[in-house]
mmCIF file of C-alpha atoms in Angstrom:
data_model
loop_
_atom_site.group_PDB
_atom_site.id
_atom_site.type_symbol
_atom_site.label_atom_id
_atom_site.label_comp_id
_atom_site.label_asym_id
_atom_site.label_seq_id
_atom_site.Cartn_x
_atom_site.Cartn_y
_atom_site.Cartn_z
ATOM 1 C CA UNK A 1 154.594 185.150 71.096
ATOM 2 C CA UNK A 2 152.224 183.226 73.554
ATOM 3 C CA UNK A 3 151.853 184.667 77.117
ATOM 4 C CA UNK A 4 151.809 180.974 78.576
ATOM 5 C CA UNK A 5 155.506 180.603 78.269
ATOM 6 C CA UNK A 6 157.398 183.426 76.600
ATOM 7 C CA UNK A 7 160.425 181.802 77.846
ATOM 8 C CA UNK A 8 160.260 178.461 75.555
ATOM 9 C CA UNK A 9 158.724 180.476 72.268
ATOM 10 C CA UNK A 10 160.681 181.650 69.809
ATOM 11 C CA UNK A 11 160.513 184.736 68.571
ATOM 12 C CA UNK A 12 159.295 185.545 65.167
ATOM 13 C CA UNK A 13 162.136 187.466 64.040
ATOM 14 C CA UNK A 14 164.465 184.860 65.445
ATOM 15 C CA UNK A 15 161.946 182.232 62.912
ATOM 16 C CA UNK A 16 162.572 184.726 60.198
ATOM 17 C CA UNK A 17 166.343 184.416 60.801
ATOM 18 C CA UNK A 18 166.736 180.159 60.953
ATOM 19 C CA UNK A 19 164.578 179.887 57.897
ATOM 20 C CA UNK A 20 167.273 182.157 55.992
ATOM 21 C CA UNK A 21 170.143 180.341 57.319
ATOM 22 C CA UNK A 22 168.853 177.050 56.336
ATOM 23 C CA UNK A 23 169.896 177.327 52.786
ATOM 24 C CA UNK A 24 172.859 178.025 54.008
ATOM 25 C CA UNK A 25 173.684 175.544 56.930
ATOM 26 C CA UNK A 26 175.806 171.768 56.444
ATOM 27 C CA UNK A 27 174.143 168.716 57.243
ATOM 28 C CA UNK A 28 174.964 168.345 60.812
ATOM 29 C CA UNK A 29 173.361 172.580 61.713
ATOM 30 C CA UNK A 30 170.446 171.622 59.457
ATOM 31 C CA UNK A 31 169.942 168.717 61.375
ATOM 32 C CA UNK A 32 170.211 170.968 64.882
ATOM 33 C CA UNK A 33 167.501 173.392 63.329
ATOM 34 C CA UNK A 34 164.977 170.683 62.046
ATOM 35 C CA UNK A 35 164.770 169.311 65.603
ATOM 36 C CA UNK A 36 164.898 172.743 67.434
ATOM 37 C CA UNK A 37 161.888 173.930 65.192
ATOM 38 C CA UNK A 38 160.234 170.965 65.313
ATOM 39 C CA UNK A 39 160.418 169.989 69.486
ATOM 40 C CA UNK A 40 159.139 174.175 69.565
ATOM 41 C CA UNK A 41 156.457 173.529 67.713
ATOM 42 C CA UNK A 42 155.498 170.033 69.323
ATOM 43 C CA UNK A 43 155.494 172.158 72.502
ATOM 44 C CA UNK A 44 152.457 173.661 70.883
ATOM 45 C CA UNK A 45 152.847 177.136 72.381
ATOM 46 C CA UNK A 46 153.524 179.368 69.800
ATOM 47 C CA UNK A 47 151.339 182.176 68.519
ATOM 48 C CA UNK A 48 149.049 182.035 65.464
ATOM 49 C CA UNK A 49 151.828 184.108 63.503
ATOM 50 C CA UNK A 50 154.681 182.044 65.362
ATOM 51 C CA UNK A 51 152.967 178.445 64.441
ATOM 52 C CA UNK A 52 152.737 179.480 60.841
ATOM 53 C CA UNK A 53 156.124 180.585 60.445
ATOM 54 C CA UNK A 54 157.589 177.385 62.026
ATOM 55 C CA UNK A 55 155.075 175.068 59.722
ATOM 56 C CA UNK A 56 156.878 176.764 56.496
ATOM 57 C CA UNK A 57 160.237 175.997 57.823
ATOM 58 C CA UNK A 58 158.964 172.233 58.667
ATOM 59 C CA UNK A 59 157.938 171.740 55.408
ATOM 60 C CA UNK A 60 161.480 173.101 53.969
ATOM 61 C CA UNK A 61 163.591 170.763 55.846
ATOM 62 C CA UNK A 62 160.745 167.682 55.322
ATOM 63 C CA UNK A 63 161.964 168.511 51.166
ATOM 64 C CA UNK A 64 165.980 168.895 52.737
ATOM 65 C CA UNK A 65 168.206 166.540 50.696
ATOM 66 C CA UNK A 66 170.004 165.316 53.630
ATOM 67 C CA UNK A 67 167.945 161.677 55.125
ATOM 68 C CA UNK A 68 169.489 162.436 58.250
ATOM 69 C CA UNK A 69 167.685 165.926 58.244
ATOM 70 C CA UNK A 70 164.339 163.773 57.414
ATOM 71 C CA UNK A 71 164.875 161.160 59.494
ATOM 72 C CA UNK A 72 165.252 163.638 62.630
ATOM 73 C CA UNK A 73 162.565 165.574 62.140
ATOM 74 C CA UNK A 74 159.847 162.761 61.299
ATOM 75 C CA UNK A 75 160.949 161.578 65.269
ATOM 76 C CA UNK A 76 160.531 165.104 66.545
ATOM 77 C CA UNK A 77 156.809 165.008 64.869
ATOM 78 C CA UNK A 78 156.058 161.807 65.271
ATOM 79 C CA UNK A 79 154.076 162.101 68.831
ATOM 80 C CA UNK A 80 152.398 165.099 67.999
ATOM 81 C CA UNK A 81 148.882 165.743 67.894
ATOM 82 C CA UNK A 82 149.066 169.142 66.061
ATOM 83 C CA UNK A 83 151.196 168.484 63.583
ATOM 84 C CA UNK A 84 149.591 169.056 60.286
ATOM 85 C CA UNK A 85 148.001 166.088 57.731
ATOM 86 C CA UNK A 86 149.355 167.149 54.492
ATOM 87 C CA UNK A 87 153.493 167.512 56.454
ATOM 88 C CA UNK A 88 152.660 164.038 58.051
ATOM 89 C CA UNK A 89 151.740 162.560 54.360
ATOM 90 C CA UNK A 90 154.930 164.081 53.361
ATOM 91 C CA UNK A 91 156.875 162.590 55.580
ATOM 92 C CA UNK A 92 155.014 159.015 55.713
ATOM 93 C CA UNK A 93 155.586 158.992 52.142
ATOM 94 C CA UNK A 94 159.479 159.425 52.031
ATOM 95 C CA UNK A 95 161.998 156.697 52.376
ATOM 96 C CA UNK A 96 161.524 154.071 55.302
ATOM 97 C CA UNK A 97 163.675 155.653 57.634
ATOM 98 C CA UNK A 98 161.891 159.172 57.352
ATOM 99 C CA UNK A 99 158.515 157.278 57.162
ATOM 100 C CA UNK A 100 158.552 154.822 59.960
ATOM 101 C CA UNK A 101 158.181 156.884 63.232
ATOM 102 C CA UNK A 102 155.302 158.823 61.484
ATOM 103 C CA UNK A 103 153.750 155.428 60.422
ATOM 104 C CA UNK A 104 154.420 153.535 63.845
ATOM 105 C CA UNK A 105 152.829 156.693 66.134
ATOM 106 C CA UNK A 106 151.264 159.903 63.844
ATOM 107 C CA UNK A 107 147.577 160.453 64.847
ATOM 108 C CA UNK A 108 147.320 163.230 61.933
ATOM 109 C CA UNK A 109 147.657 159.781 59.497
ATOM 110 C CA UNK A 110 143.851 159.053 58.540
ATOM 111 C CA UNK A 111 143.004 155.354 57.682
ATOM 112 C CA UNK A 112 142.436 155.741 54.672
ATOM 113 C CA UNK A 113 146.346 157.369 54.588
ATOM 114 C CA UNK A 114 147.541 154.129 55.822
ATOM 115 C CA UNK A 115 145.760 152.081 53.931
ATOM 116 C CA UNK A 116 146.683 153.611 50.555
ATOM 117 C CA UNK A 117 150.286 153.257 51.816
ATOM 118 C CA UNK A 118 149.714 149.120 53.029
ATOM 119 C CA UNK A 119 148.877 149.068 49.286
ATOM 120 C CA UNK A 120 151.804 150.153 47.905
ATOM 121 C CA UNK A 121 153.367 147.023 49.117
ATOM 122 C CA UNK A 122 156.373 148.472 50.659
ATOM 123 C CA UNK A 123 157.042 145.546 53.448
ATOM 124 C CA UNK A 124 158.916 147.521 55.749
ATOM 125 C CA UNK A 125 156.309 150.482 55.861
ATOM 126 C CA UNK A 126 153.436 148.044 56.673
ATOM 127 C CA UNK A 127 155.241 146.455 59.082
ATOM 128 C CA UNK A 128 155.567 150.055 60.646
ATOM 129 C CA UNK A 129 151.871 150.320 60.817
ATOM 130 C CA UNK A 130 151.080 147.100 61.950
ATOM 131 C CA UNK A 131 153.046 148.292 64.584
ATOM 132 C CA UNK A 132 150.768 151.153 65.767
ATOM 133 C CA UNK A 133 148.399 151.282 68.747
ATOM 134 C CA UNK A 134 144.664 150.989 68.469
ATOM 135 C CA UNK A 135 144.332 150.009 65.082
ATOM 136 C CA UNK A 136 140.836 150.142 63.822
ATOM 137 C CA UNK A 137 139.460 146.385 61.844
ATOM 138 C CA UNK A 138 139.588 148.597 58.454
ATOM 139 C CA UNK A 139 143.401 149.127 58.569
ATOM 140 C CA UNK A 140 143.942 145.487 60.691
ATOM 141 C CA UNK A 141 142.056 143.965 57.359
ATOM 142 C CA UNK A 142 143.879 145.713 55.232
ATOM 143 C CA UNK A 143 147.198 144.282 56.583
ATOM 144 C CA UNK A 144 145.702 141.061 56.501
ATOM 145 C CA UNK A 145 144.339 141.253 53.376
ATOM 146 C CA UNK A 146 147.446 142.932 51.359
ATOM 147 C CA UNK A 147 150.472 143.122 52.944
ATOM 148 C CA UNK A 148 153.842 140.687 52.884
ATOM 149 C CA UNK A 149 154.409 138.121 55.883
ATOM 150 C CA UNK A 150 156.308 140.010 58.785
ATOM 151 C CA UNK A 151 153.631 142.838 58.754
ATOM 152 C CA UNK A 152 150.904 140.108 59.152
ATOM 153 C CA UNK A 153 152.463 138.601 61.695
ATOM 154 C CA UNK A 154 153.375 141.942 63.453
ATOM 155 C CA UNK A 155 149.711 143.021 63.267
ATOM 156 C CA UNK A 156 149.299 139.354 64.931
ATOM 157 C CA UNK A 157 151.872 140.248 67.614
ATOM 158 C CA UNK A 158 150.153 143.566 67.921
ATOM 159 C CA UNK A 159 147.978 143.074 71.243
ATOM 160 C CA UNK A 160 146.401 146.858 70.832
ATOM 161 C CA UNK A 161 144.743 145.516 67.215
ATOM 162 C CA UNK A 162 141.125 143.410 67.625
ATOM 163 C CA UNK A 163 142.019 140.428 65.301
ATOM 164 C CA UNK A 164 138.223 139.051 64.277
ATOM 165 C CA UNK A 165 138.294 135.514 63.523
ATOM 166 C CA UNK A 166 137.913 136.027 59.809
ATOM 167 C CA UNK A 167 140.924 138.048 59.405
ATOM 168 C CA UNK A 168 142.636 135.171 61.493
ATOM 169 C CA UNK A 169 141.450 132.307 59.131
ATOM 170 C CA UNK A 170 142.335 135.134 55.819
ATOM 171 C CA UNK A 171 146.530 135.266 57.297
ATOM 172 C CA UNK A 172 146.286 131.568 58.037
ATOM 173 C CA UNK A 173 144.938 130.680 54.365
ATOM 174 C CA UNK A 174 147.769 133.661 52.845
ATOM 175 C CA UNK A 175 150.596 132.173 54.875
ATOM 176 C CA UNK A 176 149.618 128.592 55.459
ATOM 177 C CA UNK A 177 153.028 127.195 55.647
ATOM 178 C CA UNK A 178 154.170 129.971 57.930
ATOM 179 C CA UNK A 179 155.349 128.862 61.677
ATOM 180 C CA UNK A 180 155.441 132.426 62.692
ATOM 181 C CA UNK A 181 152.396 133.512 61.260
ATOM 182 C CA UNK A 182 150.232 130.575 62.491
ATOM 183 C CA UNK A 183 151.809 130.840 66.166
ATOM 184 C CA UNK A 184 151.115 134.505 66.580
ATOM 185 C CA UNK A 185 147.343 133.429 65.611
ATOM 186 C CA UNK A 186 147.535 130.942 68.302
ATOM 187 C CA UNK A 187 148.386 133.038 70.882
ATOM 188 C CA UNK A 188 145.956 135.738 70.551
ATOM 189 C CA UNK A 189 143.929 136.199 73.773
ATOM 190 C CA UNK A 190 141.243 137.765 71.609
ATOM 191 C CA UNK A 191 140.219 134.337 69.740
ATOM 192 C CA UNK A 192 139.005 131.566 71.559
ATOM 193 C CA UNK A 193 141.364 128.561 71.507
ATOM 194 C CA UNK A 194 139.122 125.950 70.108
ATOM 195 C CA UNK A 195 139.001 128.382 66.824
ATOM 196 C CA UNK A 196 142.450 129.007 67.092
ATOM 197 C CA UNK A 197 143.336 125.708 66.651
ATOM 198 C CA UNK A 198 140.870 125.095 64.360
ATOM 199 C CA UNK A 199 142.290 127.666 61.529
ATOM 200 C CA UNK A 200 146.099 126.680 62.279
ATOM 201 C CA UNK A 201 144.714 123.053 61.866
ATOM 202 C CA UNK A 202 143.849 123.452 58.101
ATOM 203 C CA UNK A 203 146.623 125.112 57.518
ATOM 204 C CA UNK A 204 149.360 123.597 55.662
ATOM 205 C CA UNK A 205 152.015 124.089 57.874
ATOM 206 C CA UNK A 206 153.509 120.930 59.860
ATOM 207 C CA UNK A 207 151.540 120.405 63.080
ATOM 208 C CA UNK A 208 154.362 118.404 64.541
ATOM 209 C CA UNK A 209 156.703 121.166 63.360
ATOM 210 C CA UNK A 210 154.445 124.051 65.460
ATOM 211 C CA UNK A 211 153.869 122.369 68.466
ATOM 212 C CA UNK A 212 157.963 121.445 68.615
ATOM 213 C CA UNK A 213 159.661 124.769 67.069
ATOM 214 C CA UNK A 214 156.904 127.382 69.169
ATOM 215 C CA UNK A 215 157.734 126.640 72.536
ATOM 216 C CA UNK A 216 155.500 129.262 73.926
ATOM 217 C CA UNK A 217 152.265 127.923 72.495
ATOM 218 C CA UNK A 218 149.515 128.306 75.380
ATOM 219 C CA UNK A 219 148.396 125.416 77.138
ATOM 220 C CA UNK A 220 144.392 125.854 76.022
ATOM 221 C CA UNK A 221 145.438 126.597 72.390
ATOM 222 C CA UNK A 222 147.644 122.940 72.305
ATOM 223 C CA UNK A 223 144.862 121.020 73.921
ATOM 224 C CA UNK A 224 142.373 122.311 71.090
ATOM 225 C CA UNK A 225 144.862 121.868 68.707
ATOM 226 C CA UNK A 226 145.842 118.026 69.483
ATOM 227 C CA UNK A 227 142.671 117.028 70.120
ATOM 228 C CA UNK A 228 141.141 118.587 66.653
ATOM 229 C CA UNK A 229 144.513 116.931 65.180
ATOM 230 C CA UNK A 230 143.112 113.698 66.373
ATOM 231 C CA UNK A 231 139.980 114.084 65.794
ATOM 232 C CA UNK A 232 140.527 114.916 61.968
ATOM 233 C CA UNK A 233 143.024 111.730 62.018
ATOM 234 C CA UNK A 234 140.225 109.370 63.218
ATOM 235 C CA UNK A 235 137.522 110.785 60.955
ATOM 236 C CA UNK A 236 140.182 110.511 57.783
ATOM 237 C CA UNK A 237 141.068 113.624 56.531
ATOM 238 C CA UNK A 238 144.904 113.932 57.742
ATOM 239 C CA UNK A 239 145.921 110.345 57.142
ATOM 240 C CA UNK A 240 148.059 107.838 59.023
ATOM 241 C CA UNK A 241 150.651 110.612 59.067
ATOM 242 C CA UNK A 242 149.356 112.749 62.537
ATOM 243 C CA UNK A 243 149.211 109.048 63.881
ATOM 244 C CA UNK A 244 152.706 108.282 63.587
ATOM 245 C CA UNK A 245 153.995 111.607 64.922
ATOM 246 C CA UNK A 246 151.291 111.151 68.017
ATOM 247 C CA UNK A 247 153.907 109.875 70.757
ATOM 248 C CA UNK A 248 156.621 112.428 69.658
ATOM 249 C CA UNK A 249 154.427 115.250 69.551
ATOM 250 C CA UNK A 250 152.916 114.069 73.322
ATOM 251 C CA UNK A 251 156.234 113.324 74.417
ATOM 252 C CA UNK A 252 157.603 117.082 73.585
ATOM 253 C CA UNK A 253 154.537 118.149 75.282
ATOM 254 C CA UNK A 254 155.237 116.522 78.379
ATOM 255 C CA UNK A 255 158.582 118.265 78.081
ATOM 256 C CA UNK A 256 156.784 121.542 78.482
ATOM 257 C CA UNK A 257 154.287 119.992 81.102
ATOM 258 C CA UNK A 258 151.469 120.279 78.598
ATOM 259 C CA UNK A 259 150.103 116.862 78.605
ATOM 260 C CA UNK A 260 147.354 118.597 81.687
ATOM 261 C CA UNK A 261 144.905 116.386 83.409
ATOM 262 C CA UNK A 262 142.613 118.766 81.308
ATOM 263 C CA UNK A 263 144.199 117.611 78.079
ATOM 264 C CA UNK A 264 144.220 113.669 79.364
ATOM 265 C CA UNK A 265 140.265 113.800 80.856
ATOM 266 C CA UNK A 266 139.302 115.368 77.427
ATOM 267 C CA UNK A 267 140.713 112.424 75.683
ATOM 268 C CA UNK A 268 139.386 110.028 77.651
ATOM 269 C CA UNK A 269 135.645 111.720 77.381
ATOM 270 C CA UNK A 270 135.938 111.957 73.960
ATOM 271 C CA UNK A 271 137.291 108.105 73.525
ATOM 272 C CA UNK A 272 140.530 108.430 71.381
ATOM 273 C CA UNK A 273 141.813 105.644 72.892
ATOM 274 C CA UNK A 274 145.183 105.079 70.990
ATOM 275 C CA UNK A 275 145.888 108.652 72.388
ATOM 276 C CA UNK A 276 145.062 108.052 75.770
ATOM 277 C CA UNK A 277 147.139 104.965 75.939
ATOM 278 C CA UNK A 278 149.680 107.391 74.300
ATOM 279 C CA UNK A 279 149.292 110.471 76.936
ATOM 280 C CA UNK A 280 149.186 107.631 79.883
ATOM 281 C CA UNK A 281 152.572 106.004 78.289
ATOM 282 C CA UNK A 282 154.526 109.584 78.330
ATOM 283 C CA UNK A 283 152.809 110.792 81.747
ATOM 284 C CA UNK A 284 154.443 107.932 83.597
ATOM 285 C CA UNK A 285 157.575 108.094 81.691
ATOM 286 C CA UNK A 286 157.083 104.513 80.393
ATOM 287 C CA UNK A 287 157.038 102.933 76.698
ATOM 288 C CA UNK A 288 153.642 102.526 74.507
ATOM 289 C CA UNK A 289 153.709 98.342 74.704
ATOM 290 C CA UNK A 290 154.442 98.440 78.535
ATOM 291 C CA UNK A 291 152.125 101.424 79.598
ATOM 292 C CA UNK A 292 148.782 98.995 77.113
ATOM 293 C CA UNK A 293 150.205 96.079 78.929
ATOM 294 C CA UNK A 294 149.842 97.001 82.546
ATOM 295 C CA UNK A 295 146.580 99.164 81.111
ATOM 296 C CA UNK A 296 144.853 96.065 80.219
ATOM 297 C CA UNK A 297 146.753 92.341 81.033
ATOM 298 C CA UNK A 298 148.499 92.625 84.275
ATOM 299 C CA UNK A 299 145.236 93.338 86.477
ATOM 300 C CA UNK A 300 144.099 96.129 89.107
ATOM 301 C CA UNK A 301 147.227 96.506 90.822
ATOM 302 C CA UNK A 302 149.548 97.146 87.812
ATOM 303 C CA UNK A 303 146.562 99.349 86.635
ATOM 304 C CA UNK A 304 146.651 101.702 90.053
ATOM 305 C CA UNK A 305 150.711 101.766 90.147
ATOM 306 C CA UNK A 306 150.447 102.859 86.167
ATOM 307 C CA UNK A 307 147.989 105.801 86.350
ATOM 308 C CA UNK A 308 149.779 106.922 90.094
ATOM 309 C CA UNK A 309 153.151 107.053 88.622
ATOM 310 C CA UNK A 310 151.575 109.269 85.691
ATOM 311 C CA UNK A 311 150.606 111.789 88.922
ATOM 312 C CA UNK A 312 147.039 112.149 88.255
ATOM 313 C CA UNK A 313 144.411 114.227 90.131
ATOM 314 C CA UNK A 314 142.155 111.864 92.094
ATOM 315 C CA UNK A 315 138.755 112.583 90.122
ATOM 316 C CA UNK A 316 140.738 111.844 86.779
ATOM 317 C CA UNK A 317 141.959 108.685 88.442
ATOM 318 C CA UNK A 318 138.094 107.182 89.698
ATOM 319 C CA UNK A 319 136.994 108.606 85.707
ATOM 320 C CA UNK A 320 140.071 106.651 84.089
ATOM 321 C CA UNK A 321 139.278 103.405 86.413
ATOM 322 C CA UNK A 322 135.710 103.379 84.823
ATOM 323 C CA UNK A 323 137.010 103.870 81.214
ATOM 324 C CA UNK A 324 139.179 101.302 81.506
ATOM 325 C CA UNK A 325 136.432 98.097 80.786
ATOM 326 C CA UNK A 326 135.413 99.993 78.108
ATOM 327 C CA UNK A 327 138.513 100.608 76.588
ATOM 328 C CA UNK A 328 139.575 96.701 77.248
ATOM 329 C CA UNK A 329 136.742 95.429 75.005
ATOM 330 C CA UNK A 330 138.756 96.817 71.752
ATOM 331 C CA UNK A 331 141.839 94.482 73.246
ATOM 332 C CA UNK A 332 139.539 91.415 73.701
ATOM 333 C CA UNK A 333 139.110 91.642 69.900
ATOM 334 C CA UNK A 334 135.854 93.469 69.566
ATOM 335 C CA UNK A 335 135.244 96.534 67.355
ATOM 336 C CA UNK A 336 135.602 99.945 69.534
ATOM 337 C CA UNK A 337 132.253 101.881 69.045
ATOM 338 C CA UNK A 338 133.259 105.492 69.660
ATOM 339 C CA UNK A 339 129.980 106.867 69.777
ATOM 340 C CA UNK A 340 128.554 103.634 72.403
ATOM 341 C CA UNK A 341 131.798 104.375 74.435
ATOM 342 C CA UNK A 342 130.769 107.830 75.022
ATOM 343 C CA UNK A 343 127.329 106.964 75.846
ATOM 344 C CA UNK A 344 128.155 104.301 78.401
ATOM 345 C CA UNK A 345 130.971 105.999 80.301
ATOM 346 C CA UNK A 346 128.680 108.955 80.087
ATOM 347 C CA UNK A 347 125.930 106.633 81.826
ATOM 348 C CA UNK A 348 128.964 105.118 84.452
ATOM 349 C CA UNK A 349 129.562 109.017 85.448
ATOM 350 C CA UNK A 350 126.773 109.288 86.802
ATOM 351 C CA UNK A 351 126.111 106.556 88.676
ATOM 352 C CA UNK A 352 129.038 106.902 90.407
ATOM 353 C CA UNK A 353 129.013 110.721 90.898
ATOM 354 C CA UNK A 354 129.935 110.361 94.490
ATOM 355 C CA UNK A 355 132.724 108.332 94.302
ATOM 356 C CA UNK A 356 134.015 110.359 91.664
ATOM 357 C CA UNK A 357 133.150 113.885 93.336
ATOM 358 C CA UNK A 358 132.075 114.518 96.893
ATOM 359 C CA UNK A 359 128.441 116.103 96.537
ATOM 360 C CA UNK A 360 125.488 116.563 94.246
ATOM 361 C CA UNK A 361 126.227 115.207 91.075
ATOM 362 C CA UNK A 362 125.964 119.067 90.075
ATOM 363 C CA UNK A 363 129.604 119.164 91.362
ATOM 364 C CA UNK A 364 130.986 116.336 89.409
ATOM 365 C CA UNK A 365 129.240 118.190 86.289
ATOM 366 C CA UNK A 366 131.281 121.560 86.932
ATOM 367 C CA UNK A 367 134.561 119.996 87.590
ATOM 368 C CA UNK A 368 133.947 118.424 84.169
ATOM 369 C CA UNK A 369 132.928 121.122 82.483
ATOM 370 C CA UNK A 370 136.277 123.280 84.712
ATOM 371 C CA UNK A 371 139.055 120.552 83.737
ATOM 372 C CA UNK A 372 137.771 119.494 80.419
ATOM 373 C CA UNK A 373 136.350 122.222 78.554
ATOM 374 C CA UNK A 374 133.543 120.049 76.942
ATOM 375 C CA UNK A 375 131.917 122.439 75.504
ATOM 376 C CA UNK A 376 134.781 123.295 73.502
ATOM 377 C CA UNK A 377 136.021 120.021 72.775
ATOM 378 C CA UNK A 378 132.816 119.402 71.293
ATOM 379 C CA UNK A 379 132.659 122.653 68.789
#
């Protein structure tokens, strides 16, 4: 018996005793025993001779026919750092109820013990693990790699596991038409947006139907994610399809006061113009043909009233007010250069740094770069 606390041990004679009543006992005092053996040795002050004795009668009740018996002692283990690897293989192995708490917290499981278990393709027991804390990139990849969809998006939800942006593209390629799957991806803090979006953009999966049935989405991951929509529209690749759903996805936005002054000044840097006419339209709470109409027919005037009804910060207002002849030539008839557009407003911000921005044109720069995120918008 330890001298640290003879009070809590228990003495080897009274070990002797339980493990020859256990063969003996109904469910319900079996059940008593496996948790009063097991929380004394979690305590982890037995003797040498004690410790041994109370391992022996672990492993009898971890073979007891009873689940309930199982079940309880697997949660009096689970915590515990001493308990030994070849009881908590036992246990991890038996049915999910027994299994789970050992899966979700044992630190006597090795990686390679988890991993041989996410490959027996028992849903419910990876889900367990993807559950854990501190997973290392073997065991996350593994997940990834092998297991069924609500462990892959637990391991997703898990904010303890590093997700590498491989494994992120690998569960959006496995579950590509998955809602859940490709919103957990979106709103890890450990991938940078503009890659986020990128990987839930090729993924199968409705964009319209993410951005409306995730209402949670962050606001940096939806900016990437519209604008690389867009930008894949205008180049080809998604069709006429993205442009059709453009003022009802913008318009649910708005709903969750997504459509930023970020998201609008990217657009307009970038020259999607049937966007910005789209994101000015639902800003100011008007409809597409009357928002283009005061844009570019009824003069200056209905042109300040539009873009001060749509509430926008003063520097977005002077960049949107030197846009705006730009933009008009495509209404007068004349093919819209995207690439010349760029260039010339890109030429009229800086000439007219000062309006736009008290200070060294160095200022105007930073707020740019601040609001708009160039530098991802251009990844």
């Amino acid at each position: 018996m330890s001298a640290n606390s003879p009070d809590n041990a228990i003495p080897t004679s009274a070990i002797k005793t339980l493990l020859a009543q256990a063969g003996t006992a109904d469910e319900a005092q079996r059940q008593s025993l496996a948790e009063f053996v097991a929380n004394s040795f979690a305590r982890n002050d037995l003797s040498d001779d004690e410790n041994r004795i109370a391992v022996e009668i672990l492993h009898r009740f971890a073979r007891d026919t009873s689940e309930r018996v199982r079940t309880a002692l697997a949660h009096c283990l689970a915590h515990t750092p001493i308990l030994p690897t070849d009881l908590a293989q036992k246990l991890a192995y038996d049915v999910v109820h027994v299994a789970e708490p050992i899966l979700m917290h044992s630190l006597s499981l090795t990686d390679a013990d988890l991993i041989a278990i996410i490959c027996m393709d028992d849903g419910q027991k990876q889900t367990a693990i993807a559950k854990r804390s501190d997973l290392s990139r073997s065991v996350v990849h593994s997940l990834i790699e092998r297991a069924q969809e609500p462990a892959v998006e637990a391991v997703l939800d898990n904010k303890s596991a590093r997700i590498e942006g491989d494994d992120a593209r690998l569960a959006a390629r496995r579950f590509s038409k998955s809602t859940a799957v490709l919103a957990a991806i979106a709103k890890r803090h450990d991938l940078p947006a503009d890659l986020a979006a990128d990987i839930v953009l090729h993924a199968s999966a409705g964009i319209r139907a993410l951005i409306e049935d995730q209402l949670d989405l962050p606001t940096p991951f939806i900016e990437n994610l519209v604008l690389r929509v867009r930008d894949e529209a205008l180049r080809g690749p998604l069709g006429s399809a993205v442009g059709n759903h453009l003022l009802v996805i913008l318009r649910r936005l708005h709903d969750r006061q997504q459509i930023t002054d970020s998201l609008v000044l990217r657009i307009t840097l970038l020259g999607d113009k049937d966007m910005l006419e789209a994101a000015i339209a639902v800003r100011a709470g008007m409809g597409l043909v009357a928002a283009r109409l005061q844009l570019y027919h009824r003069g200056p005037q209905a042109f300040a009233h539009l873009i001060q009804k749509a509430r926008f910060a003063r520097m977005l207002q002077h960049i949107l007010k030197l846009a705006l002849p730009l933009l008009r030539e495509a209404e007068d008839g004349r093919h819209f250069d995207r690439a010349r557009y760029q260039t010339r407003l890109s030429y009229k911000l800086v000439h007219n740094f000062r309006t736009i921005a008290p200070g060294p044109p160095e200022n105007l720069i930073a707020q740019i770069l601040h609001h708009a995120e160039w530098q991802q918008a251009k990844t």
